[in-house]
């Protein structure tokens, strides 16, 4: 799948501009370094971005995921005037995509200055819809289940999951090193997403 052809959109709210979701690129390296100076973000993510070299490696990893078809990572940017891009607002990703396997995992984070603007739920809804509708046509197989995992003490992430109708399926025990603390597993089924769209008609 050509990553430069994929752009998703999320509508504006009464207090925040619309969002554009597009693949990460080299132009994001400098801003990414600034974003990862936020202690709260570093607490909830496992990414090691300490300088421009680390940010460049991280961006290359995201682009490699598009090339292999295993990981689809989007930079979430606020929409500016005349369709120009505004500032970086977050990140959302579909990962663990394997041919013949009907499930994959989603993840997200929001930059410090954009918190409180419903960035994560709006971006996650756009990604969820894309994963269940547009992606199957491109990869020749359908996803029927999306999973979302977060640490049990990350209450903000839990709220995002619930807002996007990812139902809490089960608590998870610690599983170091990837998941050093206990967590929650939330699940969204494709049929649930189809029901949402029919309600909107």
PDB file of C-alpha atoms in Angstrom:
ATOM      1  CA  UNK A   1       0.000   0.000   0.000  1.00  0.00           C
ATOM      2  CA  UNK A   2       1.354   3.433  -0.928  1.00  0.00           C
ATOM      3  CA  UNK A   3       1.471   5.395   2.301  1.00  0.00           C
ATOM      4  CA  UNK A   4       1.531   8.794   0.598  1.00  0.00           C
ATOM      5  CA  UNK A   5      -1.947   8.130  -0.818  1.00  0.00           C
ATOM      6  CA  UNK A   6      -3.623   7.647   2.560  1.00  0.00           C
ATOM      7  CA  UNK A   7      -5.050  10.643   4.381  1.00  0.00           C
ATOM      8  CA  UNK A   8      -7.882  10.412   6.876  1.00  0.00           C
ATOM      9  CA  UNK A   9      -9.972  13.188   8.361  1.00  0.00           C
ATOM     10  CA  UNK A  10     -11.755  13.825  11.631  1.00  0.00           C
ATOM     11  CA  UNK A  11     -14.327  16.574  12.010  1.00  0.00           C
ATOM     12  CA  UNK A  12     -13.851  19.723  14.043  1.00  0.00           C
ATOM     13  CA  UNK A  13     -15.507  20.210  17.397  1.00  0.00           C
ATOM     14  CA  UNK A  14     -16.983  23.411  18.776  1.00  0.00           C
ATOM     15  CA  UNK A  15     -13.675  24.171  20.476  1.00  0.00           C
ATOM     16  CA  UNK A  16     -11.048  22.484  18.265  1.00  0.00           C
ATOM     17  CA  UNK A  17     -10.162  22.394  14.566  1.00  0.00           C
ATOM     18  CA  UNK A  18     -10.587  19.410  12.270  1.00  0.00           C
ATOM     19  CA  UNK A  19      -7.840  16.791  12.197  1.00  0.00           C
ATOM     20  CA  UNK A  20      -5.867  15.284   9.342  1.00  0.00           C
ATOM     21  CA  UNK A  21      -4.277  11.859   9.741  1.00  0.00           C
ATOM     22  CA  UNK A  22      -1.395  11.188   7.363  1.00  0.00           C
ATOM     23  CA  UNK A  23       1.726   9.011   7.415  1.00  0.00           C
ATOM     24  CA  UNK A  24       4.744  10.285   9.319  1.00  0.00           C
ATOM     25  CA  UNK A  25       7.592  11.767   7.297  1.00  0.00           C
ATOM     26  CA  UNK A  26      11.083  13.271   7.638  1.00  0.00           C
ATOM     27  CA  UNK A  27       9.508  16.719   8.012  1.00  0.00           C
ATOM     28  CA  UNK A  28       8.197  15.652  11.424  1.00  0.00           C
ATOM     29  CA  UNK A  29      11.567  14.874  13.019  1.00  0.00           C
ATOM     30  CA  UNK A  30      12.226  18.267  14.618  1.00  0.00           C
ATOM     31  CA  UNK A  31       8.741  18.583  16.087  1.00  0.00           C
ATOM     32  CA  UNK A  32       8.853  14.999  17.327  1.00  0.00           C
ATOM     33  CA  UNK A  33      11.920  15.756  19.456  1.00  0.00           C
ATOM     34  CA  UNK A  34      10.026  18.594  21.140  1.00  0.00           C
ATOM     35  CA  UNK A  35       6.938  16.436  21.661  1.00  0.00           C
ATOM     36  CA  UNK A  36       8.912  13.745  23.491  1.00  0.00           C
ATOM     37  CA  UNK A  37      10.238  16.190  26.053  1.00  0.00           C
ATOM     38  CA  UNK A  38       6.848  15.804  27.751  1.00  0.00           C
ATOM     39  CA  UNK A  39       7.227  13.617  30.850  1.00  0.00           C
ATOM     40  CA  UNK A  40       3.603  12.450  30.714  1.00  0.00           C
ATOM     41  CA  UNK A  41       4.015  11.176  27.147  1.00  0.00           C
ATOM     42  CA  UNK A  42       7.252   9.380  27.993  1.00  0.00           C
ATOM     43  CA  UNK A  43       5.529   7.669  30.908  1.00  0.00           C
ATOM     44  CA  UNK A  44       2.873   6.052  28.734  1.00  0.00           C
ATOM     45  CA  UNK A  45       4.919   5.177  25.641  1.00  0.00           C
ATOM     46  CA  UNK A  46       7.854   2.859  25.067  1.00  0.00           C
ATOM     47  CA  UNK A  47       9.376   4.926  22.254  1.00  0.00           C
ATOM     48  CA  UNK A  48      12.922   6.182  22.843  1.00  0.00           C
ATOM     49  CA  UNK A  49      13.088   9.608  21.225  1.00  0.00           C
ATOM     50  CA  UNK A  50      15.778  11.717  22.900  1.00  0.00           C
ATOM     51  CA  UNK A  51      17.271  13.633  19.986  1.00  0.00           C
ATOM     52  CA  UNK A  52      16.976  14.150  16.232  1.00  0.00           C
ATOM     53  CA  UNK A  53      18.760  10.887  15.461  1.00  0.00           C
ATOM     54  CA  UNK A  54      16.297   8.975  17.643  1.00  0.00           C
ATOM     55  CA  UNK A  55      13.352  10.800  16.097  1.00  0.00           C
ATOM     56  CA  UNK A  56      14.609  10.020  12.594  1.00  0.00           C
ATOM     57  CA  UNK A  57      14.914   6.325  13.483  1.00  0.00           C
ATOM     58  CA  UNK A  58      11.398   6.349  14.923  1.00  0.00           C
ATOM     59  CA  UNK A  59       9.977   7.911  11.747  1.00  0.00           C
ATOM     60  CA  UNK A  60      11.843   5.387   9.583  1.00  0.00           C
ATOM     61  CA  UNK A  61      10.346   2.575  11.663  1.00  0.00           C
ATOM     62  CA  UNK A  62       6.852   3.949  11.046  1.00  0.00           C
ATOM     63  CA  UNK A  63       7.485   4.173   7.306  1.00  0.00           C
ATOM     64  CA  UNK A  64       8.906   0.652   7.255  1.00  0.00           C
ATOM     65  CA  UNK A  65       5.648  -0.566   8.769  1.00  0.00           C
ATOM     66  CA  UNK A  66       3.760   0.791   5.757  1.00  0.00           C
ATOM     67  CA  UNK A  67       6.204  -0.943   3.419  1.00  0.00           C
ATOM     68  CA  UNK A  68       5.799  -4.335   5.115  1.00  0.00           C
ATOM     69  CA  UNK A  69       2.059  -3.956   5.663  1.00  0.00           C
ATOM     70  CA  UNK A  70       2.414  -4.823   9.354  1.00  0.00           C
ATOM     71  CA  UNK A  71       1.971  -1.374  10.904  1.00  0.00           C
ATOM     72  CA  UNK A  72       0.090   1.718   9.725  1.00  0.00           C
ATOM     73  CA  UNK A  73       1.102   4.780  11.751  1.00  0.00           C
ATOM     74  CA  UNK A  74      -0.424   8.223  11.267  1.00  0.00           C
ATOM     75  CA  UNK A  75       0.703  11.635  12.420  1.00  0.00           C
ATOM     76  CA  UNK A  76      -2.365  13.522  13.625  1.00  0.00           C
ATOM     77  CA  UNK A  77      -2.198  17.200  12.703  1.00  0.00           C
ATOM     78  CA  UNK A  78      -4.671  20.005  13.204  1.00  0.00           C
ATOM     79  CA  UNK A  79      -6.167  21.464  10.060  1.00  0.00           C
ATOM     80  CA  UNK A  80      -5.030  25.004   9.302  1.00  0.00           C
ATOM     81  CA  UNK A  81      -6.424  27.719   7.019  1.00  0.00           C
ATOM     82  CA  UNK A  82      -6.898  26.954   3.329  1.00  0.00           C
ATOM     83  CA  UNK A  83      -6.318  23.230   3.942  1.00  0.00           C
ATOM     84  CA  UNK A  84      -2.806  23.881   5.242  1.00  0.00           C
ATOM     85  CA  UNK A  85      -1.511  21.694   8.045  1.00  0.00           C
ATOM     86  CA  UNK A  86      -1.484  23.078  11.552  1.00  0.00           C
ATOM     87  CA  UNK A  87       0.629  21.763  14.388  1.00  0.00           C
ATOM     88  CA  UNK A  88       1.228  18.161  15.333  1.00  0.00           C
ATOM     89  CA  UNK A  89      -1.493  16.998  17.730  1.00  0.00           C
ATOM     90  CA  UNK A  90      -0.878  13.275  18.169  1.00  0.00           C
ATOM     91  CA  UNK A  91      -0.253   9.819  16.809  1.00  0.00           C
ATOM     92  CA  UNK A  92      -2.510   6.868  16.053  1.00  0.00           C
ATOM     93  CA  UNK A  93      -1.470   3.438  14.812  1.00  0.00           C
ATOM     94  CA  UNK A  94      -2.861   0.130  13.593  1.00  0.00           C
ATOM     95  CA  UNK A  95      -0.283  -2.571  14.334  1.00  0.00           C
ATOM     96  CA  UNK A  96       0.184  -6.297  14.280  1.00  0.00           C
ATOM     97  CA  UNK A  97      -1.523  -6.632  10.908  1.00  0.00           C
ATOM     98  CA  UNK A  98      -0.863 -10.161   9.629  1.00  0.00           C
ATOM     99  CA  UNK A  99      -2.366 -11.694   6.457  1.00  0.00           C
ATOM    100  CA  UNK A 100      -5.007 -14.238   7.362  1.00  0.00           C
ATOM    101  CA  UNK A 101      -5.305 -13.034  10.957  1.00  0.00           C
ATOM    102  CA  UNK A 102      -8.627 -11.239  11.578  1.00  0.00           C
ATOM    103  CA  UNK A 103      -7.450  -9.082  14.487  1.00  0.00           C
ATOM    104  CA  UNK A 104      -4.952  -6.271  15.017  1.00  0.00           C
ATOM    105  CA  UNK A 105      -4.131  -3.710  17.699  1.00  0.00           C
ATOM    106  CA  UNK A 106      -4.596   0.051  17.842  1.00  0.00           C
ATOM    107  CA  UNK A 107      -2.670   2.637  19.839  1.00  0.00           C
ATOM    108  CA  UNK A 108      -2.500   6.415  20.207  1.00  0.00           C
ATOM    109  CA  UNK A 109      -1.049   9.371  22.059  1.00  0.00           C
ATOM    110  CA  UNK A 110      -1.709  13.105  22.185  1.00  0.00           C
ATOM    111  CA  UNK A 111       0.878  15.885  22.437  1.00  0.00           C
ATOM    112  CA  UNK A 112       0.774  18.039  25.560  1.00  0.00           C
ATOM    113  CA  UNK A 113      -0.548  21.267  24.014  1.00  0.00           C
ATOM    114  CA  UNK A 114      -3.438  19.454  22.252  1.00  0.00           C
ATOM    115  CA  UNK A 115      -4.833  17.582  25.246  1.00  0.00           C
ATOM    116  CA  UNK A 116      -8.417  18.410  26.136  1.00  0.00           C
ATOM    117  CA  UNK A 117      -9.403  18.843  22.457  1.00  0.00           C
ATOM    118  CA  UNK A 118     -10.719  15.290  21.903  1.00  0.00           C
ATOM    119  CA  UNK A 119      -7.781  14.535  19.601  1.00  0.00           C
ATOM    120  CA  UNK A 120      -7.357  10.878  20.587  1.00  0.00           C
ATOM    121  CA  UNK A 121     -11.023   9.827  20.326  1.00  0.00           C
ATOM    122  CA  UNK A 122     -11.539  11.635  17.019  1.00  0.00           C
ATOM    123  CA  UNK A 123      -8.363  10.155  15.539  1.00  0.00           C
ATOM    124  CA  UNK A 124      -9.152   6.672  16.864  1.00  0.00           C
ATOM    125  CA  UNK A 125     -12.640   6.740  15.347  1.00  0.00           C
ATOM    126  CA  UNK A 126     -11.182   7.694  11.961  1.00  0.00           C
ATOM    127  CA  UNK A 127      -8.575   4.933  12.170  1.00  0.00           C
ATOM    128  CA  UNK A 128     -11.135   2.351  13.300  1.00  0.00           C
ATOM    129  CA  UNK A 129     -13.435   3.134  10.374  1.00  0.00           C
ATOM    130  CA  UNK A 130     -10.512   2.954   7.922  1.00  0.00           C
ATOM    131  CA  UNK A 131      -9.285  -0.352   9.347  1.00  0.00           C
ATOM    132  CA  UNK A 132     -12.701  -1.965   8.972  1.00  0.00           C
ATOM    133  CA  UNK A 133     -13.602  -0.493   5.562  1.00  0.00           C
ATOM    134  CA  UNK A 134     -10.786   0.819   3.343  1.00  0.00           C
ATOM    135  CA  UNK A 135      -7.882  -1.316   4.508  1.00  0.00           C
ATOM    136  CA  UNK A 136      -9.466  -4.699   3.627  1.00  0.00           C
ATOM    137  CA  UNK A 137      -9.757  -3.722  -0.034  1.00  0.00           C
ATOM    138  CA  UNK A 138      -6.080  -2.816  -0.112  1.00  0.00           C
ATOM    139  CA  UNK A 139      -4.680  -5.886   1.652  1.00  0.00           C
ATOM    140  CA  UNK A 140      -7.093  -8.551   0.438  1.00  0.00           C
ATOM    141  CA  UNK A 141      -8.311  -9.645   3.857  1.00  0.00           C
ATOM    142  CA  UNK A 142     -10.748  -8.283   6.383  1.00  0.00           C
ATOM    143  CA  UNK A 143     -10.157  -7.339   9.981  1.00  0.00           C
ATOM    144  CA  UNK A 144     -13.070  -8.282  12.215  1.00  0.00           C
ATOM    145  CA  UNK A 145     -11.619  -7.343  15.604  1.00  0.00           C
ATOM    146  CA  UNK A 146      -9.466  -4.501  16.902  1.00  0.00           C
ATOM    147  CA  UNK A 147      -7.786  -4.631  20.290  1.00  0.00           C
ATOM    148  CA  UNK A 148      -6.622  -1.749  22.473  1.00  0.00           C
ATOM    149  CA  UNK A 149      -4.285  -2.256  25.439  1.00  0.00           C
ATOM    150  CA  UNK A 150      -3.360   0.333  28.067  1.00  0.00           C
ATOM    151  CA  UNK A 151      -1.920   0.378  31.566  1.00  0.00           C
ATOM    152  CA  UNK A 152      -4.559   0.090  34.251  1.00  0.00           C
ATOM    153  CA  UNK A 153      -3.552   3.424  35.782  1.00  0.00           C
ATOM    154  CA  UNK A 154      -3.859   5.277  32.464  1.00  0.00           C
ATOM    155  CA  UNK A 155      -7.395   6.474  33.111  1.00  0.00           C
ATOM    156  CA  UNK A 156      -7.333   8.972  30.236  1.00  0.00           C
ATOM    157  CA  UNK A 157      -6.656   6.188  27.739  1.00  0.00           C
ATOM    158  CA  UNK A 158      -9.447   4.133  29.272  1.00  0.00           C
ATOM    159  CA  UNK A 159     -11.870   7.027  28.725  1.00  0.00           C
ATOM    160  CA  UNK A 160     -10.804   7.295  25.075  1.00  0.00           C
ATOM    161  CA  UNK A 161     -11.399   3.568  24.568  1.00  0.00           C
ATOM    162  CA  UNK A 162     -14.888   3.768  26.041  1.00  0.00           C
ATOM    163  CA  UNK A 163     -15.787   6.890  24.031  1.00  0.00           C
ATOM    164  CA  UNK A 164     -14.879   4.985  20.867  1.00  0.00           C
ATOM    165  CA  UNK A 165     -16.896   1.944  21.942  1.00  0.00           C
ATOM    166  CA  UNK A 166     -13.929  -0.296  22.596  1.00  0.00           C
ATOM    167  CA  UNK A 167     -15.496  -2.475  25.288  1.00  0.00           C
ATOM    168  CA  UNK A 168     -13.427  -3.535  28.272  1.00  0.00           C
ATOM    169  CA  UNK A 169     -12.837  -7.247  27.702  1.00  0.00           C
ATOM    170  CA  UNK A 170     -10.523  -8.257  30.530  1.00  0.00           C
ATOM    171  CA  UNK A 171      -7.867  -6.998  32.942  1.00  0.00           C
ATOM    172  CA  UNK A 172      -4.319  -8.009  32.033  1.00  0.00           C
ATOM    173  CA  UNK A 173      -1.497  -9.018  34.380  1.00  0.00           C
ATOM    174  CA  UNK A 174       1.914  -7.354  33.994  1.00  0.00           C
ATOM    175  CA  UNK A 175       3.912  -8.753  31.057  1.00  0.00           C
ATOM    176  CA  UNK A 176       7.392  -7.187  31.081  1.00  0.00           C
ATOM    177  CA  UNK A 177       9.155  -5.741  29.213  1.00  0.00           C
ATOM    178  CA  UNK A 178       6.443  -4.575  26.799  1.00  0.00           C
ATOM    179  CA  UNK A 179       3.792  -4.217  29.518  1.00  0.00           C
ATOM    180  CA  UNK A 180       5.520  -3.772  32.888  1.00  0.00           C
ATOM    181  CA  UNK A 181       2.301  -2.912  34.727  1.00  0.00           C
ATOM    182  CA  UNK A 182      -1.167  -4.437  34.861  1.00  0.00           C
ATOM    183  CA  UNK A 183      -3.456  -3.309  32.062  1.00  0.00           C
ATOM    184  CA  UNK A 184      -6.833  -3.395  30.371  1.00  0.00           C
ATOM    185  CA  UNK A 185      -7.749  -5.087  27.102  1.00  0.00           C
ATOM    186  CA  UNK A 186     -10.520  -3.318  25.183  1.00  0.00           C
ATOM    187  CA  UNK A 187     -12.079  -4.777  22.034  1.00  0.00           C
ATOM    188  CA  UNK A 188     -14.045  -3.379  19.091  1.00  0.00           C
ATOM    189  CA  UNK A 189     -15.755  -5.740  16.655  1.00  0.00           C
ATOM    190  CA  UNK A 190     -16.355  -4.898  13.000  1.00  0.00           C
ATOM    191  CA  UNK A 191     -20.092  -5.520  13.332  1.00  0.00           C
ATOM    192  CA  UNK A 192     -20.224  -2.863  16.067  1.00  0.00           C
ATOM    193  CA  UNK A 193     -18.662  -0.335  13.692  1.00  0.00           C
ATOM    194  CA  UNK A 194     -21.153  -1.229  10.952  1.00  0.00           C
ATOM    195  CA  UNK A 195     -24.018  -0.666  13.400  1.00  0.00           C
ATOM    196  CA  UNK A 196     -22.602   2.759  14.247  1.00  0.00           C
ATOM    197  CA  UNK A 197     -22.555   3.791  10.606  1.00  0.00           C
ATOM    198  CA  UNK A 198     -26.127   2.595  10.025  1.00  0.00           C
ATOM    199  CA  UNK A 199     -27.275   4.666  12.981  1.00  0.00           C
ATOM    200  CA  UNK A 200     -25.700   7.752  11.402  1.00  0.00           C
ATOM    201  CA  UNK A 201     -27.645   7.382   8.132  1.00  0.00           C
TER     202      UNK A 201
END
